[in-house]
XYZ file of C-alpha atoms in Angstrom:
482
model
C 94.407 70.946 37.548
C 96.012 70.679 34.579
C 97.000 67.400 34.465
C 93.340 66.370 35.336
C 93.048 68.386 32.053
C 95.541 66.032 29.931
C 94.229 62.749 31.921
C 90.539 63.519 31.039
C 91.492 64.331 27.310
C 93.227 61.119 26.566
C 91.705 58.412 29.049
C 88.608 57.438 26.906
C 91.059 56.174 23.931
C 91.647 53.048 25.364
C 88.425 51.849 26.704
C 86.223 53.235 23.679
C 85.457 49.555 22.753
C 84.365 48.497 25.958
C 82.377 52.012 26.416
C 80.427 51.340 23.027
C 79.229 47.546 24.071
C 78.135 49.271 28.228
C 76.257 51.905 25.745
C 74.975 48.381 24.031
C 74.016 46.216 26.865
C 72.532 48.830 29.186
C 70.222 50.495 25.867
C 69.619 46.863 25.201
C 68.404 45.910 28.730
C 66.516 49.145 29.364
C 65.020 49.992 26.217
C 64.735 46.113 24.647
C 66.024 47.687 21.464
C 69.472 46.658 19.865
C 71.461 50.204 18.791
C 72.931 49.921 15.752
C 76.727 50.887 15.013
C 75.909 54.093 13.229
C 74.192 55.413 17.189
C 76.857 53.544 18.966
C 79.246 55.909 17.394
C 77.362 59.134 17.780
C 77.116 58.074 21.384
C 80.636 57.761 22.014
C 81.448 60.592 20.050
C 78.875 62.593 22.418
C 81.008 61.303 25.076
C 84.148 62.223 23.945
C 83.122 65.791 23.049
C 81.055 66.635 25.523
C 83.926 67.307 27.876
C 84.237 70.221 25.676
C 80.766 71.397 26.345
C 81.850 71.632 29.971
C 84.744 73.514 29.311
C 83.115 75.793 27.322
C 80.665 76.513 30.293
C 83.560 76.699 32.606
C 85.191 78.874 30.456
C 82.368 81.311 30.622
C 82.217 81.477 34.242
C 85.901 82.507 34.633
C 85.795 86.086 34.360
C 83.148 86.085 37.231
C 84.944 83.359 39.198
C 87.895 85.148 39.313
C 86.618 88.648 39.788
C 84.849 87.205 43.132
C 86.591 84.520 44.897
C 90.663 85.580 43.290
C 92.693 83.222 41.790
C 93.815 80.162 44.236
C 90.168 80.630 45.559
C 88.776 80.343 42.250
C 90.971 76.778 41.518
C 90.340 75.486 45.567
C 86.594 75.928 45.463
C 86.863 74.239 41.546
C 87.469 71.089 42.817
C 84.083 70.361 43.741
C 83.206 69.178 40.785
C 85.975 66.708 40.181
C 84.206 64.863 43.291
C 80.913 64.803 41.479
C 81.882 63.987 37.852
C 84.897 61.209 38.937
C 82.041 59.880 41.197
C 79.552 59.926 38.554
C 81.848 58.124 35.942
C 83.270 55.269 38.739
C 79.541 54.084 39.293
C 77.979 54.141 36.495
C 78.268 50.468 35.328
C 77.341 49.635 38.986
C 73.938 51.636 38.570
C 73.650 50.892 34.956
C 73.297 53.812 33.983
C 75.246 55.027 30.433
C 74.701 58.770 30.873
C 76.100 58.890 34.281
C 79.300 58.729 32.156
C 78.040 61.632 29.746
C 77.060 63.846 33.120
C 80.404 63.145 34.542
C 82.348 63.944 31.243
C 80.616 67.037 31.286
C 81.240 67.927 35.002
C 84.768 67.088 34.967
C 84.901 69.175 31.680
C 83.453 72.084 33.617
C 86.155 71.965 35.489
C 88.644 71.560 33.010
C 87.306 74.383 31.556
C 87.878 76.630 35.114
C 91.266 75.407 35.542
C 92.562 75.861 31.810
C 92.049 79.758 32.212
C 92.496 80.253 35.924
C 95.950 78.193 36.087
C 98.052 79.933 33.466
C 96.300 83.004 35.041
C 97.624 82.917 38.035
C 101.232 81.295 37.122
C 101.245 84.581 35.050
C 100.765 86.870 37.797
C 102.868 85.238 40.879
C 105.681 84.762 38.390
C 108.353 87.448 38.142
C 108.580 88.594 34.503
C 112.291 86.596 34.212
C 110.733 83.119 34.303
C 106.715 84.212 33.455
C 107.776 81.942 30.294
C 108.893 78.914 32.157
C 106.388 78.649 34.630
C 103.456 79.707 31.844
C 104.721 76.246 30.224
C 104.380 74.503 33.285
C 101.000 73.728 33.056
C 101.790 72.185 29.279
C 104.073 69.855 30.836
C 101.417 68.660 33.401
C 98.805 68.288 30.622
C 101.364 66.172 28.944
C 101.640 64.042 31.696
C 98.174 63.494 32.616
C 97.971 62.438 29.088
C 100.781 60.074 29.308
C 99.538 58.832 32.387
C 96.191 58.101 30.987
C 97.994 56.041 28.111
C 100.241 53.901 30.319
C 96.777 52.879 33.011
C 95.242 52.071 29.865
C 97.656 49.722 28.765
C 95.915 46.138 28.458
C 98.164 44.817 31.705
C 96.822 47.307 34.172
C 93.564 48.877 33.782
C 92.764 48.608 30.389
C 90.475 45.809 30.862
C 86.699 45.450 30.298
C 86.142 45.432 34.278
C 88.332 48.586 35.064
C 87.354 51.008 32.763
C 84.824 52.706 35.816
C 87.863 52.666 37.984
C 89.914 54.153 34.820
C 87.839 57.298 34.329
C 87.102 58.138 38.230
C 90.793 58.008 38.833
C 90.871 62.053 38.598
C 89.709 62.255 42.411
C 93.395 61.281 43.664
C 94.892 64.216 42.157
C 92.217 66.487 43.404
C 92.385 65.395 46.771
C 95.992 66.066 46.858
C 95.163 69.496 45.442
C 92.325 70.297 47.698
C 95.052 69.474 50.317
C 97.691 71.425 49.498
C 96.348 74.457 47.660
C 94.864 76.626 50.145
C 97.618 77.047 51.751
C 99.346 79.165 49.046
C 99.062 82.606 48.892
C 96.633 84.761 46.001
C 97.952 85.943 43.441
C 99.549 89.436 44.497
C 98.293 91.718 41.471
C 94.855 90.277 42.291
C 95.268 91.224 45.775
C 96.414 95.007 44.980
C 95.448 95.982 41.997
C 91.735 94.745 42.102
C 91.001 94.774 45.975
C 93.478 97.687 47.102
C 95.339 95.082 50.249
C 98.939 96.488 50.075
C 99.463 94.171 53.274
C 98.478 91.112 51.875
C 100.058 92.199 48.586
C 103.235 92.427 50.820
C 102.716 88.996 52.273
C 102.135 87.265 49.447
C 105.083 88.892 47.439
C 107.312 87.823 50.508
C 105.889 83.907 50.074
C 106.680 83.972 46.965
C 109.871 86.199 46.283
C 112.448 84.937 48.915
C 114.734 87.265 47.257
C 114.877 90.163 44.813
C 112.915 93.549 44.944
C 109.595 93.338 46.380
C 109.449 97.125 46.263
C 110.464 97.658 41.898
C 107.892 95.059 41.843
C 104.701 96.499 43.854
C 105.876 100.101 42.073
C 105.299 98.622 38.951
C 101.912 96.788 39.891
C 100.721 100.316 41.088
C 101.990 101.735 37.733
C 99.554 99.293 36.371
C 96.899 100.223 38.940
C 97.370 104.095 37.960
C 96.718 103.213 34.285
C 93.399 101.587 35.003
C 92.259 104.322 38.175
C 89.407 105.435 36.431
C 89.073 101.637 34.581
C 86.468 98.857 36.148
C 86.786 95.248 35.192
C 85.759 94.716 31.579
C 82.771 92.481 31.003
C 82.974 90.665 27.936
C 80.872 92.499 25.803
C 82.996 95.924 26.318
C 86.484 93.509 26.065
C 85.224 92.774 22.522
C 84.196 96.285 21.195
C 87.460 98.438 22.876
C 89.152 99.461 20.062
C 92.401 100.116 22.368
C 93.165 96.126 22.272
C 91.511 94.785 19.181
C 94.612 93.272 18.233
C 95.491 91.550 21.203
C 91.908 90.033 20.957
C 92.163 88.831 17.439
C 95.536 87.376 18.395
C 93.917 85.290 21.175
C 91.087 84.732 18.639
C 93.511 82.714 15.875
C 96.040 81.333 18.506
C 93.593 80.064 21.062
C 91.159 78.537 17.598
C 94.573 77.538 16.073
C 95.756 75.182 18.675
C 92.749 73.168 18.730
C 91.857 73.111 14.909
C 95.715 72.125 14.737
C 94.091 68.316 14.535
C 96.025 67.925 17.790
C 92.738 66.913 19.649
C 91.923 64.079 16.770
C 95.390 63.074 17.886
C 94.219 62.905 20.894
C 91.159 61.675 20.850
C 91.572 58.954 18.483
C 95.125 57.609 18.098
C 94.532 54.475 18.566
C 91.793 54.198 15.518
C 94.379 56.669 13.349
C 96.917 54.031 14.412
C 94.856 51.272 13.276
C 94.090 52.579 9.944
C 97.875 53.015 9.609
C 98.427 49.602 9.583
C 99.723 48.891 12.615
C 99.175 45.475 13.968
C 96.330 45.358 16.664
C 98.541 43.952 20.156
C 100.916 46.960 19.313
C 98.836 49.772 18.538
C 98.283 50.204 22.758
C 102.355 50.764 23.316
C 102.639 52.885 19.934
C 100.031 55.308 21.878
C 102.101 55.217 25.278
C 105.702 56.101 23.398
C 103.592 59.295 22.133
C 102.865 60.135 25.310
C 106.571 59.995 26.006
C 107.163 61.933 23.272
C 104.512 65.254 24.091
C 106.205 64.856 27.730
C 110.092 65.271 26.870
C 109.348 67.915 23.974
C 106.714 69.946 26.558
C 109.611 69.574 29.126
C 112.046 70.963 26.318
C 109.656 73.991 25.788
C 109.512 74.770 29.091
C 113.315 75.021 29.637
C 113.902 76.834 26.325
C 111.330 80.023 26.115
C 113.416 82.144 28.529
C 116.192 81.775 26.467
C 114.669 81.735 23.001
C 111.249 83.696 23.570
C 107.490 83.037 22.553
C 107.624 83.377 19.030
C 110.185 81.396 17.873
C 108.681 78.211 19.551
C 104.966 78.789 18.356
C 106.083 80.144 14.778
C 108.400 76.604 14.812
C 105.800 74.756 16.260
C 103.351 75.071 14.112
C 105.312 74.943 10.746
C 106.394 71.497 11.976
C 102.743 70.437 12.606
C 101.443 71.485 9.255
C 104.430 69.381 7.727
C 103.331 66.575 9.476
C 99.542 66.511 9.200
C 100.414 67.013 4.928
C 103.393 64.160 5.691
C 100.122 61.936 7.133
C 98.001 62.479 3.881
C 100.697 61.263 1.592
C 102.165 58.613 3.782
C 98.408 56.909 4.068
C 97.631 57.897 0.028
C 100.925 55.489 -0.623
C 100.578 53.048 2.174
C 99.512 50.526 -0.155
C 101.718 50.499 -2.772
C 104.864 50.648 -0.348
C 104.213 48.653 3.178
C 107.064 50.760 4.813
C 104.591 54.545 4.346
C 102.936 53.196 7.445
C 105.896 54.265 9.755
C 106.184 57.641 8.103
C 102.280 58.041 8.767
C 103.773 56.998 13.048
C 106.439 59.417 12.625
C 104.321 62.146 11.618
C 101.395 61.300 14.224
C 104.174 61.721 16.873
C 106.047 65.032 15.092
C 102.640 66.711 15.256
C 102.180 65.572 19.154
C 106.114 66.778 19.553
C 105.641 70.015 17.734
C 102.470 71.127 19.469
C 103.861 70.471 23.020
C 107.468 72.147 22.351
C 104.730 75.653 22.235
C 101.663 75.837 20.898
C 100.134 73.773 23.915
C 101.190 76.299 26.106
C 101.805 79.674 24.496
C 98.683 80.390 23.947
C 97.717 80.359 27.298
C 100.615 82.239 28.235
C 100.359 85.361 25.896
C 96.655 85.835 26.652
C 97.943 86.651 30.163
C 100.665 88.849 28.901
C 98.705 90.757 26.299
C 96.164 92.079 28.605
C 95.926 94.213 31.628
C 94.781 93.501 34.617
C 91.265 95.236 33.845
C 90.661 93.187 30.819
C 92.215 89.680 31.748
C 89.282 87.595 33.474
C 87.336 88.974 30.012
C 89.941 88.010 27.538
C 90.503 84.227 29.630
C 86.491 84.005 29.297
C 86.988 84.457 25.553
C 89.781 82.292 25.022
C 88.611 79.777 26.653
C 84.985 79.928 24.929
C 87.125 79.799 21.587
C 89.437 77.043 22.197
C 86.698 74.701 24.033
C 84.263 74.756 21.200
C 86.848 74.338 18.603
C 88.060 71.646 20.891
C 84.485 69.820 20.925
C 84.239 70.570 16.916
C 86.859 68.469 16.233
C 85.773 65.808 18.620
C 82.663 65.126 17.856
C 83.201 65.921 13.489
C 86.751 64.467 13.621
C 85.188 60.601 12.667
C 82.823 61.809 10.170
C 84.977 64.458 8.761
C 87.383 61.173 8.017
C 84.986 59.040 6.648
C 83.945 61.923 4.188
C 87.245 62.563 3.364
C 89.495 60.183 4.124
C 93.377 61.165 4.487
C 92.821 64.390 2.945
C 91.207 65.667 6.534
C 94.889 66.363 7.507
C 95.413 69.114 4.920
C 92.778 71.156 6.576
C 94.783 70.407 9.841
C 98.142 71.657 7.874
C 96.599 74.845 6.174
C 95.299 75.863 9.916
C 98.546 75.173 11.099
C 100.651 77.142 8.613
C 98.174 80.072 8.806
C 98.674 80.301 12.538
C 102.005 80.388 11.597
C 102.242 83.137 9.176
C 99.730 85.125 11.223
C 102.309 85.305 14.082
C 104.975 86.226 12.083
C 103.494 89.321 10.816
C 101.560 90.424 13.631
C 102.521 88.543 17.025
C 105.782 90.741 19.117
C 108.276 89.046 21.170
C 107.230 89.196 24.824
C 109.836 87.803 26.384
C 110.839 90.112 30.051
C 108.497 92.779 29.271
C 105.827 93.844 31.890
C 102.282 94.089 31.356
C 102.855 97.298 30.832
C 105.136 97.538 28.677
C 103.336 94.738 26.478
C 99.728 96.795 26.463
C 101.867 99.635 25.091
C 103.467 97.414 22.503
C 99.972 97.342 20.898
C 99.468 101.042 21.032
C 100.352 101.636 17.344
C 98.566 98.725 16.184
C 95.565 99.980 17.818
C 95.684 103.212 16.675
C 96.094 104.911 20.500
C 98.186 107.127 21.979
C 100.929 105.280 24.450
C 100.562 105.890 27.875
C 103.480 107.763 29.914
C 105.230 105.455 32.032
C 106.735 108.039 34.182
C 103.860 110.656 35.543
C 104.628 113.298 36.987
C 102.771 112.110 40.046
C 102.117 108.247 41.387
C 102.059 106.090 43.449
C 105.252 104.575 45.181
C 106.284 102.232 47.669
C 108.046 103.896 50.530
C 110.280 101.769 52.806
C 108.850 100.655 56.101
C 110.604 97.945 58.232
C 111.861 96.604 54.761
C 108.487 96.254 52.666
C 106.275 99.534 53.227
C 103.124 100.907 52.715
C 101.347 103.056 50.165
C 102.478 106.731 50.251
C 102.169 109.686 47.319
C 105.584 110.733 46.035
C 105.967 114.271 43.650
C 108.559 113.615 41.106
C 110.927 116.317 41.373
C-alpha cells in the first residue's frame, strides 16, 4: 500500500508532456476547439493534485473504516479501488476519454489516502515497542521505492514513451494483486482485537503469530492497562478528539508535523522535478536519469532512517531532517539567483534538489506517521489518523496544484517559503516534541499530562486486570494487589 502511495506520487512526472497533447487531441476531437497552453496546464495540474482530493476523502473515512472492519480488514477490503482507478487510467486513451485519467487519479488517491493512515496504524500496534521505530519507517522506505520505481519505468527506454504512458499509470494493479493475495492471511492487529472488541483468544492468537518469542503475557497486561484507562472511554469521533483538552498538545503536534511534511516543498519535488530540473539548466536527454539517481537517493537515506531510529530516537532524525531541508530549499534560491553569472550554480541547485529528497526520507517522511500512533491512545487513534491525514492530504494537493503558479509569481524565491516551513517545524519540535523512543502508549499519553494541564493517571491500581497463566498464554481473570 504504500508503495502504491510513492508510485502514484511520482509516475505522472515523466509522461506530463504526452498527458497535456491526449488532453489536446481528445478536447480537440470532441469539442472542435483547440485548448490553449494556459488550460492545458490547469488540466494537468488538476490531474496531478487531484490524487490529493482522494486522499483527503480517504483520509476521512479512516476513523470509521477502522472502527468497523479492524485494521488488515480495513487495508484488504481497500484494494478495491486500486482495480477501478488502475483500470480507469490503462483505458482511457483506448476510450478517448481524458477524465477517465482524472477519475482514476482520484480513486487510486482514495486509496492512498486509506492506506497512508491505516498502514503505519497497524505497524504501530503489531510492533513490540523495541522496534515500533523501525517498522513505523518501513512504510517510508516502500514509498521511496514506489517512487523510484516510477522514475526508472519512466525512463525514455522502457515505458516512457508516448504509447505506454496508459500502461505506465495502470501498473498499480500488480502490486495490489499481490497484496490482495497475501494479506488476509495475517492476523489483526492485537490491541484492535482486545482493547476495542474484548477477544482475549484472538488477542492470544494473534500475539502468538506475531511474537515467536518474548512475553506475550507483560504484553496483553499492559494492553489491558490501556483498556482500564479508557473503561468508561468510547471511541472519539472527531469533533470530541479536537475539543479534549486532555491531548491538545498531541493534536497540535500532529497538526504542524503532519502540515510540515507536505508544505516542506517535498511534493513540488516530487511532482515536478523534471521541470525544476529543466529550469536548472540541465540539458534535456539527461534531465530523465538526474530524476532516477534521486530516487536512489530518497531510497538509501529512507533505508538509513529506518535502521537508525532505534538507536538514535524520533527527534533527532526529524529535528535533523528538517534543518537540512530548509538549508537546501534557501541553497536552491541562491544557486538559481546566480546560475547565470557562474554556469557551475546549476549543480549546487542538483545537489540541493537531492539533499532536500535525502533529508526528508532519513525522517520526516515517516515520523510523522509514526508519532501520531504513539501519541494517542487507543480511544482517540482512528480520530487523530482521520485528522492527520485530512491535514497532510490537502496541504499535499495545495502544493500540487499552486506549486507552478506559485513559481511563476515568484520565481526562485518560492523555496524560502519551503525553508521557513521547514525550520519552523524544526524549532517547534525542539521545544515541544519528547523523545518516544521504547515507551508504551501509556507511558507516552502520560508524558503529555503536564502539558495538558491533567492529572497523570496511576499506572499501578490497586485493582486490574491481569493475565493469569493457562496452558502458557491464559485468559482474563481479576487479581487484588496485595
Amino acid at each position: 500500500s504504500s508503495m502504491l502511495y510513492g508510485f502514484n506520487l511520482a509516475v505522472v512526472n515523466s509522461p506530463a508532456e504526452y498527458i497535456k497533447a491526449f488532453y489536446n487531441e481528445t478536447l480537440t476531437e470532441q469539442h472542435h476547439w483547440i485548448p490553449d497552453e494556459h488550460f492545458l496546464t490547469i488540466l494537468y495540474s488538476l490531474t496531478v493534485s487531484i490524487f490529493a482530493i482522494g486522499g483527503m476523502t480517504g483520509a476521512l473515512l479512516v476513523g470509521k473504516l477502522v472502527t468497523k472492519y479492524g485494521r488488515k480488514g480495513t487495508l484488504v477490503r481497500s484494494t478495491m479501488l486500486v482495480f477501478i482507478g488502475g483500470s480507469l487510467m490503462g483505458f482511457s486513451r483506448w476510450f478517448r476519454n481524458p477524465f477517465m485519467v482524472v477519475a482514476g487519479r482520484f480513486i487510486t488517491g482514495v486509496h492512498s489516502g486509506i492506506s497512508l493512515s491505516v498502514v503505519p496504524m497497524y505497524l504501530g500496534e503489531i510492533a513490540p515497542k523495541n522496534l515500533r521505530g523501525f517498522l513505523g519507517l518501513v512504510p517510508s522506505i516502500h514509498i521511496c521505492l514506489g517512487v523510484f520505481g516510477a522514475q526508472v519505468l519512466g525512463l525514455s527506454e522502457l515505458l516512457g514513451k508516448e504509447e505506454h504512458w496508459p500502461l505506465l499509470l495502470s501498473l498499480v494493479l500488480f502490486p495490489t494483486l499481490v497484496q490482495l493475495m497475501l494479506l488476509p492471511w495475517f492476523p489483526e492487529s492485537p490491541r484492535y482485537l482486545l482493547i476495542e472488541k474484548g477477544n482475549v483468544h484472538a488477542t492470544v492468537s494473534a500475539l502468538k503469530c506475531f511474537r515467536k518469542k518474548g512475553n506475550i503475557q507483560a504484553e496483553v497486561e499492559e494492553m489491558q492497562e490501556e483498556q482500564r484507562s479508557l473503561s468508561s472511554i468510547k471511541i472519539l469521533s472527531v469533533r470530541r478528539l479536537l475539543t479534549d483538552r486532555s491531548v491538545r498538545w498531541q493534536v497540535l503536534t500532529i497538526v504542524v508535523v503532519n502540515i510540515g511534511m507536505q508544505l516542506s516543498g517535498i511534493d513540488a519535488i516530487w511532482f515536478y522535478t523534471n521541470e525544476i530540473f529543466r529550469n536548472a539548466g540541465i540539458p534535456e536527454p539527461h534531465i530523465q536519469y538526474t530524476t532516477v539517481g534521486t530516487g536512489a537517493v530518497e531510497v538509501i537515506a529512507g533505508t538509513l532512517g529506518c535502521f537508525t531510529i532505534e538507536r538514535v530516537g524520533r527527534r533527532p532524525l526529524i529535528i535533523g531532517g528538517f534543518l537540512f531541508m530548509g538549508l537546501c530549499c534557501a541553497g536552491i534560491t541562491v544557486s538559481v539567483l546566480l546560475q547565470a553569472q557562474f554556469p557551475f550554480m546549476s549543480y549546487i541547485s542538483v545537489g540541493c534538489v537531492v539533499g532536500i529528497i535525502a533529508g526528508f526520507c532519513i525522517g520526516p517522511a515517516g515520523i510523522p506517521f509514526l508519532i501520531t500512533a504513539e501519541l494517542f491512545k487507543q480511544s482517540h487513534r482512528p480520530s487523530a489518523y482521520t485528522v492527520a491525514g485530512c491535514l497532510n492530504w490537502l496541504s499535499n494537493f495545495t502544493i500540487g496544484f499552486v506549486f507552478p503558479f506559485l513559481e511563476d509569481a515568484t520565481g526562485p524565491y518560492c523555496y524560502l517559503i519551503f525553508c521557513a516551513v521547514c525550520w519552523g517545524v524544526a524549532a517547534y519540535t525542539i521545544w515541544v516534541i519528547p523523545e518516544t523512543k521504547n515507551k508504551t502508549f501509556l507511558e507516552i499519553s502520560q508524558m503529555f499530562a503536564t502539558k495538558n494541564s491533567v492529572q497523570k493517571e496511576d499506572p499501578t491500581p490497586n485493582s486490574h486486570l491481569k493475565l493469569a497463566l493457562m496452558n502458557g498464554y491464559g485468559s482474563l481473570r481479576l487479581h487484588d494487589e496485595k
